[in-house]
Amino acid sequence: MPECLFCKIAAKQIPSSILYEDDKVVAFQDVSPQAPLHALIVPRKHIPGTLELAEADNALLGHMVQVANRLAREKGVAERGFRLVMNTNAEAGQSVFHMHMHVLGGRPMGWPPG
């Protein structure tokens, strides 16, 4: 989708701090980090949000979790703990309508969030 910020980042039309990429996803540092590790994992395929996931996308979602695990290990937060967050629609905090997963770690996380 040409006007989508995350599509432009995935296509390298907008610079970002890429942490990982393959043919399915791109992971990059959040521009407003909420933890020492705050990465976003976005699929290259434009999917507006989790409500638009199709059954055919199940493997993609699993791949995103595996990429999150890899980043947590590489950044040294896996054993201490990290959080995965996916917001769906505005009231939940989704501000870019391209499905994405936040990977947060490197500090204690409170509960409940938000």
Short mmCIF file of N, CA and C in Angstrom, two decimals, residues 25-76:
data_model
loop_
_atom_site.label_atom_id
_atom_site.label_comp_id
_atom_site.label_asym_id
_atom_site.label_seq_id
_atom_site.Cartn_x
_atom_site.Cartn_y
_atom_site.Cartn_z
N VAL A 25 9.22 -10.58 6.76
CA VAL A 25 9.08 -9.52 7.76
C VAL A 25 10.29 -8.60 7.78
N VAL A 26 10.09 -7.44 8.39
CA VAL A 26 11.16 -6.50 8.69
C VAL A 26 10.99 -6.11 10.15
N ALA A 27 12.11 -6.09 10.88
CA ALA A 27 12.10 -5.64 12.28
C ALA A 27 13.01 -4.43 12.39
N PHE A 28 12.52 -3.42 13.09
CA PHE A 28 13.30 -2.19 13.24
C PHE A 28 13.04 -1.57 14.60
N GLN A 29 13.94 -0.68 15.02
CA GLN A 29 13.80 -0.02 16.31
C GLN A 29 12.64 0.98 16.26
N ASP A 30 11.88 1.02 17.34
CA ASP A 30 10.80 2.00 17.45
C ASP A 30 11.41 3.39 17.59
N VAL A 31 10.83 4.39 16.94
CA VAL A 31 11.37 5.75 17.00
C VAL A 31 11.11 6.42 18.35
N SER A 32 10.19 5.86 19.13
CA SER A 32 9.90 6.39 20.46
C SER A 32 9.95 5.23 21.46
N PRO A 33 11.15 4.71 21.74
CA PRO A 33 11.27 3.48 22.54
C PRO A 33 10.74 3.63 23.96
N GLN A 34 10.05 2.60 24.41
CA GLN A 34 9.49 2.55 25.76
C GLN A 34 10.28 1.60 26.65
N ALA A 35 11.36 1.03 26.13
CA ALA A 35 12.23 0.12 26.87
C ALA A 35 13.56 0.08 26.13
N PRO A 36 14.62 -0.41 26.81
CA PRO A 36 15.91 -0.50 26.12
C PRO A 36 15.83 -1.27 24.79
N LEU A 37 15.07 -2.34 24.78
CA LEU A 37 14.75 -3.01 23.51
C LEU A 37 13.30 -2.69 23.21
N HIS A 38 13.07 -1.98 22.13
CA HIS A 38 11.71 -1.74 21.65
C HIS A 38 11.77 -1.81 20.12
N ALA A 39 11.50 -3.00 19.63
CA ALA A 39 11.50 -3.25 18.19
C ALA A 39 10.07 -3.43 17.71
N LEU A 40 9.88 -3.14 16.44
CA LEU A 40 8.61 -3.43 15.77
C LEU A 40 8.89 -4.46 14.70
N ILE A 41 8.05 -5.47 14.64
CA ILE A 41 8.14 -6.49 13.59
C ILE A 41 6.92 -6.31 12.72
N VAL A 42 7.15 -6.06 11.43
CA VAL A 42 6.04 -5.84 10.50
C VAL A 42 6.14 -6.82 9.34
N PRO A 43 5.02 -7.38 8.94
CA PRO A 43 5.06 -8.23 7.75
C PRO A 43 5.25 -7.36 6.51
N ARG A 44 5.92 -7.89 5.52
CA ARG A 44 6.06 -7.17 4.25
C ARG A 44 4.70 -7.06 3.56
N LYS A 45 3.86 -8.07 3.77
CA LYS A 45 2.49 -8.05 3.23
C LYS A 45 1.68 -7.04 4.03
N HIS A 46 0.97 -6.16 3.36
CA HIS A 46 0.15 -5.18 4.08
C HIS A 46 -1.11 -5.86 4.61
N ILE A 47 -1.18 -5.91 5.93
CA ILE A 47 -2.36 -6.40 6.64
C ILE A 47 -2.71 -5.29 7.63
N PRO A 48 -3.87 -4.64 7.51
CA PRO A 48 -4.18 -3.49 8.37
C PRO A 48 -4.12 -3.78 9.87
N GLY A 49 -4.58 -4.94 10.29
CA GLY A 49 -4.59 -5.28 11.71
C GLY A 49 -4.92 -6.74 11.90
N THR A 50 -4.95 -7.17 13.15
CA THR A 50 -5.18 -8.59 13.42
C THR A 50 -6.56 -9.06 12.97
N LEU A 51 -7.53 -8.15 12.92
CA LEU A 51 -8.87 -8.55 12.48
C LEU A 51 -8.89 -8.94 11.00
N GLU A 52 -7.90 -8.49 10.27
CA GLU A 52 -7.82 -8.81 8.84
C GLU A 52 -6.95 -10.03 8.55
N LEU A 53 -6.43 -10.68 9.58
CA LEU A 53 -5.64 -11.89 9.37
C LEU A 53 -6.52 -12.99 8.78
N ALA A 54 -6.00 -13.67 7.80
CA ALA A 54 -6.68 -14.83 7.22
C ALA A 54 -6.04 -16.10 7.77
N GLU A 55 -6.74 -17.19 7.67
CA GLU A 55 -6.17 -18.46 8.13
C GLU A 55 -4.85 -18.75 7.42
N ALA A 56 -4.72 -18.29 6.19
CA ALA A 56 -3.48 -18.48 5.44
C ALA A 56 -2.30 -17.71 6.04
N ASP A 57 -2.59 -16.75 6.93
CA ASP A 57 -1.54 -15.95 7.56
C ASP A 57 -1.03 -16.55 8.88
N ASN A 58 -1.55 -17.70 9.28
CA ASN A 58 -1.14 -18.29 10.56
C ASN A 58 0.37 -18.51 10.63
N ALA A 59 0.96 -18.99 9.57
CA ALA A 59 2.42 -19.23 9.58
C ALA A 59 3.18 -17.91 9.71
N LEU A 60 2.66 -16.85 9.10
CA LEU A 60 3.30 -15.54 9.19
C LEU A 60 3.33 -15.06 10.64
N LEU A 61 2.24 -15.22 11.34
CA LEU A 61 2.18 -14.79 12.74
C LEU A 61 3.17 -15.61 13.58
N GLY A 62 3.26 -16.90 13.34
CA GLY A 62 4.23 -17.73 14.05
C GLY A 62 5.66 -17.30 13.74
N HIS A 63 5.90 -16.93 12.50
CA HIS A 63 7.23 -16.45 12.10
C HIS A 63 7.58 -15.16 12.83
N MET A 64 6.60 -14.28 12.99
CA MET A 64 6.84 -13.03 13.72
C MET A 64 7.27 -13.32 15.16
N VAL A 65 6.65 -14.30 15.80
CA VAL A 65 7.04 -14.67 17.16
C VAL A 65 8.46 -15.22 17.18
N GLN A 66 8.81 -16.04 16.19
CA GLN A 66 10.17 -16.57 16.13
C GLN A 66 11.19 -15.46 15.94
N VAL A 67 10.87 -14.47 15.14
CA VAL A 67 11.77 -13.32 14.95
C VAL A 67 11.89 -12.54 16.26
N ALA A 68 10.79 -12.37 16.98
CA ALA A 68 10.83 -11.71 18.28
C ALA A 68 11.75 -12.45 19.24
N ASN A 69 11.64 -13.77 19.28
CA ASN A 69 12.51 -14.58 20.14
C ASN A 69 13.98 -14.38 19.76
N ARG A 70 14.26 -14.36 18.49
CA ARG A 70 15.62 -14.16 18.01
C ARG A 70 16.16 -12.80 18.47
N LEU A 71 15.36 -11.74 18.29
CA LEU A 71 15.79 -10.41 18.70
C LEU A 71 16.04 -10.35 20.21
N ALA A 72 15.15 -10.96 20.99
CA ALA A 72 15.31 -10.96 22.45
C ALA A 72 16.60 -11.66 22.85
N ARG A 73 16.91 -12.76 22.19
CA ARG A 73 18.18 -13.46 22.48
C ARG A 73 19.37 -12.60 22.09
N GLU A 74 19.33 -12.05 20.87
CA GLU A 74 20.44 -11.23 20.37
C GLU A 74 20.69 -10.01 21.25
N LYS A 75 19.63 -9.42 21.79
CA LYS A 75 19.75 -8.21 22.61
C LYS A 75 19.94 -8.51 24.09
N GLY A 76 20.02 -9.80 24.44
CA GLY A 76 20.33 -10.19 25.81
C GLY A 76 19.20 -10.05 26.82
#
